[in-house]
CSV table of C-alpha atoms in Angstrom, one decimal:
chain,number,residue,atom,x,y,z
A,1,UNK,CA,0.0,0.0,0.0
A,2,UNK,CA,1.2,3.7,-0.9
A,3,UNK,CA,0.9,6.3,2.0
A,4,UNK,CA,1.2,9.4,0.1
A,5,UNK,CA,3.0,12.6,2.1
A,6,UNK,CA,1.3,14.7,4.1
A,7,UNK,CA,1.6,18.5,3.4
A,8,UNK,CA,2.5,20.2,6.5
A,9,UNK,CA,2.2,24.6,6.9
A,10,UNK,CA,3.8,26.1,9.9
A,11,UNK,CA,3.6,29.5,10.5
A,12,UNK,CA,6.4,30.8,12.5
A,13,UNK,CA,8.8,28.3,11.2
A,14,UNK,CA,11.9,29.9,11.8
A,15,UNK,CA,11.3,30.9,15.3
A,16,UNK,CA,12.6,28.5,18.7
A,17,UNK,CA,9.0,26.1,18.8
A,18,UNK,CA,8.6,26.7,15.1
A,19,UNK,CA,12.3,25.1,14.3
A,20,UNK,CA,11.1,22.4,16.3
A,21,UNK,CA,7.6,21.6,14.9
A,22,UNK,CA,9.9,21.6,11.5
A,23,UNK,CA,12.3,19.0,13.0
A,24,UNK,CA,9.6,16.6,14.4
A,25,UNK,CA,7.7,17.3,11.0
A,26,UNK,CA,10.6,16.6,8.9
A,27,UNK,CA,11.2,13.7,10.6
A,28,UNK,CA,8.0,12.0,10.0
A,29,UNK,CA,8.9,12.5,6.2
A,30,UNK,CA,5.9,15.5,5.7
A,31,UNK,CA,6.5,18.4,2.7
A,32,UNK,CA,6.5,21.1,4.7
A,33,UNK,CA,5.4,24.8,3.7
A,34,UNK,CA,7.9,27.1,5.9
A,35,UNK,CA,5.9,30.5,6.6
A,36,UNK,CA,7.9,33.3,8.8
A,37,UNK,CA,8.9,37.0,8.4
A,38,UNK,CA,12.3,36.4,6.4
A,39,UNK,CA,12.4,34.7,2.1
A,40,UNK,CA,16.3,33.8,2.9
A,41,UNK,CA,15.4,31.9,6.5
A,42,UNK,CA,12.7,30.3,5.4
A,43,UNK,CA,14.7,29.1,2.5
A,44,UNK,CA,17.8,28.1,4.0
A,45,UNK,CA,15.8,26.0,6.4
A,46,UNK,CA,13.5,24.6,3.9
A,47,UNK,CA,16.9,23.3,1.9
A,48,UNK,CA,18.4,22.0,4.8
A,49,UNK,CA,15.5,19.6,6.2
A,50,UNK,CA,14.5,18.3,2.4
A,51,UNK,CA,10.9,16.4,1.6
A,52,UNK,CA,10.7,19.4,-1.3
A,53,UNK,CA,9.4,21.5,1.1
A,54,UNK,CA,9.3,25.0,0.5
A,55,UNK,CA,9.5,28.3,2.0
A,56,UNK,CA,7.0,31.5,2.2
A,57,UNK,CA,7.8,35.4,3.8
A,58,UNK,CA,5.2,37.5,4.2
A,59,UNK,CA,3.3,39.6,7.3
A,60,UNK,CA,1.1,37.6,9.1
A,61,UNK,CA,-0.9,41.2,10.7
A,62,UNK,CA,-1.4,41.8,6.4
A,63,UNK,CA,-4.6,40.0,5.6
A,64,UNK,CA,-3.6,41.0,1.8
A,65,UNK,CA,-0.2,39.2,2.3
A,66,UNK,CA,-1.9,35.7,4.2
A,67,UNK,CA,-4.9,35.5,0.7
A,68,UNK,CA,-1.8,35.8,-1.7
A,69,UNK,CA,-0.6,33.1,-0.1
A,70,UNK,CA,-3.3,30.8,-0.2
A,71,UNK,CA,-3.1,31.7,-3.9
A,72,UNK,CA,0.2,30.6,-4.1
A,73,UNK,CA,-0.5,27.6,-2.4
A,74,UNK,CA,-3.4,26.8,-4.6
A,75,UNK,CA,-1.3,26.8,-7.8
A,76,UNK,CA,2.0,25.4,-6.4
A,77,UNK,CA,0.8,23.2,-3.1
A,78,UNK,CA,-2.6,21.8,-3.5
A,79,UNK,CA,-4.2,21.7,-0.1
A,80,UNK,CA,-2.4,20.8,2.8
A,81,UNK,CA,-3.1,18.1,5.3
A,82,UNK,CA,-1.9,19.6,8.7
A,83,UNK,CA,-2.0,23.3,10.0
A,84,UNK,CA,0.1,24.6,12.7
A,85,UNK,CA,-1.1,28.3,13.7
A,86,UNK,CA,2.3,28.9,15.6
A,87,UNK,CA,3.1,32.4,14.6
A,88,UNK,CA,3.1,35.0,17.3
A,89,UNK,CA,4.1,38.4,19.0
A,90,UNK,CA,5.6,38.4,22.4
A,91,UNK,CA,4.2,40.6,25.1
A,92,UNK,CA,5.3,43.9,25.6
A,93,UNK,CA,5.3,43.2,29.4
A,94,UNK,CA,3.9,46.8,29.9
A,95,UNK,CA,0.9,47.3,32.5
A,96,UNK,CA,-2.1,46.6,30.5
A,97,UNK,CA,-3.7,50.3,31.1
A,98,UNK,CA,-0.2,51.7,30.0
A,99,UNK,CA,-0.2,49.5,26.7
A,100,UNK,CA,-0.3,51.8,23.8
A,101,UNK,CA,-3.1,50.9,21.2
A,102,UNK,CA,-1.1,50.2,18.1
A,103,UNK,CA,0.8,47.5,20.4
A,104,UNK,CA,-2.4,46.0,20.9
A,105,UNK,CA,-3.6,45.9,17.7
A,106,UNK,CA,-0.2,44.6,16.4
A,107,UNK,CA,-0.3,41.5,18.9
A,108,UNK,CA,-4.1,40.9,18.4
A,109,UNK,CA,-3.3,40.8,14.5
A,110,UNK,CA,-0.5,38.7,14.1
A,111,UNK,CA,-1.7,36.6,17.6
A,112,UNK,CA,-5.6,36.2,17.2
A,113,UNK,CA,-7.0,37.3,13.7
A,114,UNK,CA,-4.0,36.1,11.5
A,115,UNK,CA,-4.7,32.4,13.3
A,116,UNK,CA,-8.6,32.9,12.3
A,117,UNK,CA,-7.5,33.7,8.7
A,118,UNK,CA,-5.4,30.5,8.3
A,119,UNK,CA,-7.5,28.5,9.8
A,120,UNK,CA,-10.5,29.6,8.2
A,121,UNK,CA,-8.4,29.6,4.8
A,122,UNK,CA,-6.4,26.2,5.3
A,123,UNK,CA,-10.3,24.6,6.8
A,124,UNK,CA,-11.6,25.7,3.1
A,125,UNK,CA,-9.4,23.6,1.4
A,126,UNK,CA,-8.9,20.7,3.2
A,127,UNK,CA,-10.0,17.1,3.3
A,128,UNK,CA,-11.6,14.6,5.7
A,129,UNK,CA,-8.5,13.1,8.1
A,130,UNK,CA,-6.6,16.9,8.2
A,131,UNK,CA,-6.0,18.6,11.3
A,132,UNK,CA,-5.6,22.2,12.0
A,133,UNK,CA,-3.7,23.2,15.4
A,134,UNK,CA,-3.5,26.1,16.9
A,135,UNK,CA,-0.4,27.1,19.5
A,136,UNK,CA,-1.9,29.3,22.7
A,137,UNK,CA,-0.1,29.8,25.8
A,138,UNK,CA,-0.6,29.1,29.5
A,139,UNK,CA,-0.7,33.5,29.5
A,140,UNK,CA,-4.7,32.8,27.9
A,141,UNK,CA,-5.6,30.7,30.5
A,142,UNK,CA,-3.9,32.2,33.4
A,143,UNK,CA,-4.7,36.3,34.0
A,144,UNK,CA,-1.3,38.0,34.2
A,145,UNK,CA,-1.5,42.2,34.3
A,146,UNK,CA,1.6,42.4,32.2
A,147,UNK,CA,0.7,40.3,29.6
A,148,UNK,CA,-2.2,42.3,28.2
A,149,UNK,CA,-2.7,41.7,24.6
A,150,UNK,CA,-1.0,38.7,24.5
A,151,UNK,CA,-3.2,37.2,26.9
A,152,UNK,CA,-6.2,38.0,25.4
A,153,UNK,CA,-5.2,36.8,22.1
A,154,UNK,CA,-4.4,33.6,23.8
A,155,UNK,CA,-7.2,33.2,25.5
A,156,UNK,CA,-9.3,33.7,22.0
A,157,UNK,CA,-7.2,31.2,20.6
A,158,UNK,CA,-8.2,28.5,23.4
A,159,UNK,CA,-11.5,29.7,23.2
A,160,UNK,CA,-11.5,29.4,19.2
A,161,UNK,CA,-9.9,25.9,19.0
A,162,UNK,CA,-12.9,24.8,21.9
A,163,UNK,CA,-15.4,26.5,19.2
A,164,UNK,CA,-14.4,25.0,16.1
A,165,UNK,CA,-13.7,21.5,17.1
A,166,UNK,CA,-16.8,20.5,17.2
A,167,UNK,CA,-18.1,22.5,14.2
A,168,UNK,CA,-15.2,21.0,11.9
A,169,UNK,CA,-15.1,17.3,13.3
A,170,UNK,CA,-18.9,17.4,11.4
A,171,UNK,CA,-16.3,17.5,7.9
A,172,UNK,CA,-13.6,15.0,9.2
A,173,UNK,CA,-11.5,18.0,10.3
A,174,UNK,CA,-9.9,18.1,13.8
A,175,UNK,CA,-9.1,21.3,15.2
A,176,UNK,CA,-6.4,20.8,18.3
A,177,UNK,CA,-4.5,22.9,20.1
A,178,UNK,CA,-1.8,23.2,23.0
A,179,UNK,CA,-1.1,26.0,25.7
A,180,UNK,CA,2.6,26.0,26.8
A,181,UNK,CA,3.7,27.9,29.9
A,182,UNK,CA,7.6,29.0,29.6
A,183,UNK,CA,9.6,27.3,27.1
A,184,UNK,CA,13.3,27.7,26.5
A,185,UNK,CA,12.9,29.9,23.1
A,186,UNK,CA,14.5,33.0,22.1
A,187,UNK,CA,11.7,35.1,23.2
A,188,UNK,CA,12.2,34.0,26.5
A,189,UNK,CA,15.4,34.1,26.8
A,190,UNK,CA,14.8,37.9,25.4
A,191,UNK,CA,12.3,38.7,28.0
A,192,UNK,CA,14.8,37.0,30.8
A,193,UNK,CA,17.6,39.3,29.7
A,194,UNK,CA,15.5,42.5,29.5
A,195,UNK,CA,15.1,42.0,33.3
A,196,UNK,CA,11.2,41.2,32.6
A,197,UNK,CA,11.2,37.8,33.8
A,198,UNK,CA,12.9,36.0,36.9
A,199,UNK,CA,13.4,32.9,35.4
A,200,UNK,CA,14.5,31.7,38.6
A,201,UNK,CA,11.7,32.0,40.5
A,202,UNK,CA,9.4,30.7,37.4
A,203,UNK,CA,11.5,27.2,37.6
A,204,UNK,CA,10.7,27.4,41.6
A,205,UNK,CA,7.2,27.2,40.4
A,206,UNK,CA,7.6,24.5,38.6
A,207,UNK,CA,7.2,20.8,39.9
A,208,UNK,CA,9.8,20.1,37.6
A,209,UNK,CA,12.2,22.6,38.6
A,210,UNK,CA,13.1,23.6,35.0
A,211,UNK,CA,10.9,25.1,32.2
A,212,UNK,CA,10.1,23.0,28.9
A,213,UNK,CA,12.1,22.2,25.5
A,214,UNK,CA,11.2,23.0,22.4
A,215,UNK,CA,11.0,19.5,21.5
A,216,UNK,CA,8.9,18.6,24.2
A,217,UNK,CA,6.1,20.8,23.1
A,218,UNK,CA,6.7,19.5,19.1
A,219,UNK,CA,6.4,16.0,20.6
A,220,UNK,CA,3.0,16.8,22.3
A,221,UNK,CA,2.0,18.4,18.4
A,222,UNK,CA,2.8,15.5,16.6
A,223,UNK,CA,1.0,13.4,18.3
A,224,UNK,CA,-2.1,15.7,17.9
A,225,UNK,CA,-1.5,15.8,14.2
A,226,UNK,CA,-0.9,11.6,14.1
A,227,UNK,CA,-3.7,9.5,13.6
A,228,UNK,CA,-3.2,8.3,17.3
A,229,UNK,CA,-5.0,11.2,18.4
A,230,UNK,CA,-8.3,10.6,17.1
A,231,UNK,CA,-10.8,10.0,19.4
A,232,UNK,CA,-8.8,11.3,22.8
């Protein structure tokens, strides 16, 4: 019998969870479509992990940029099989009431309504047996007064996977998604070095007494996207 390849998008690609998703991906022998800000990244790592997959750069907060896209993808992908909405905008880690407005609307663009696009865009075109998932954070479920926009965008995406699993599993579609809490990633490490997170005293919360790996959280996100995961 002949298992044909899935087609794999990841927003985000190039990023600390994104280069993971890509590695797990890879790995399982899926084409993957490479999405992030920058043509010569998403290039460079769509040469070096093979499958002929293929990179994209464009703006996620451009609605304009994410339909030219899916126009692209139409003529030179077909549809794909597995959607990872991992693309985001770190906090700004200023007091929500002190949060300037176009910071908002930046993080609730590229967080919250770029995630709907795709989805709603990806859901159009695929088949029975695809899966869409979505990457919140444990900032949308837990209420955090420096995380403003970023939380809420979160929480809508929690709040949107809840909403369209249901809906979609009526067309064979599965809509997943997980909520990480602090992951060793570059935005982290960013936020660490800025002085706006004690990482210290977020591992002393932490049963654990370390925070997650990247490949922890892709591990988690292929299983979603396996067939093992239907019906949990």
């Amino acid at each position: 019998m002949t298992v044909s390849r899935r087609t794999t998008i990841i927003t985000g690609a190039t990023g600390g969870l994104g280069r993971a998703f890509v590695a797990r991906f890879a790995a399982l022998g899926d084409r993957l479509i490479l999405l992030d800000l920058e043509q010569a990244a998403c290039d460079d790592l769509a040469r070096q992990v093979g499958n002929d997959s293929l990179g994209w750069a464009f703006d996620l907060a451009d609605p304009e940029a994410i339909q030219r896209f899916w126009n692209w993808c139409d003529d030179q992908v077909g549809p794909p099989d597995v959607l990872l909405n991992n693309a985001g905008v770190g906090p700004s880690m200023q007091p929500t009431l002190q949060t300037a407005t176009s910071d908002f609307a930046r993080v609730i663009a590229v967080n919250l309504a770029a995630p709907v696009m795709m989805q709603a865009e990806a859901v159009a075109r695929m088949k029975p047996g695809s899966v869409v998932i979505n990457t919140a954070s444990l900032a949308g479920l837990v209420p955090n007064p420096r995380r403003n926009a970023y939380g809420a965008a979160k929480a809508a995406i929690v709040d949107l996977t809840a909403r369209s699993a249901p809906a979609l599993a009526q067309k064979g579609i599965r809509v997943c998604g997980v909520a990480p809490g602090y992951v060793l990633t570059d935005m982290v490490a960013t936020l660490a070095r800025d002085g706006n997170i004690d990482l210290g005293a977020v591992r002393r919360r932490i049963p654990l007494g370390r925070l997650a790996r990247p490949d922890e959280i892709a591990s988690v996100v292929a299983f979603l996207a396996s067939d093992a995961a239907v019906g949990c």
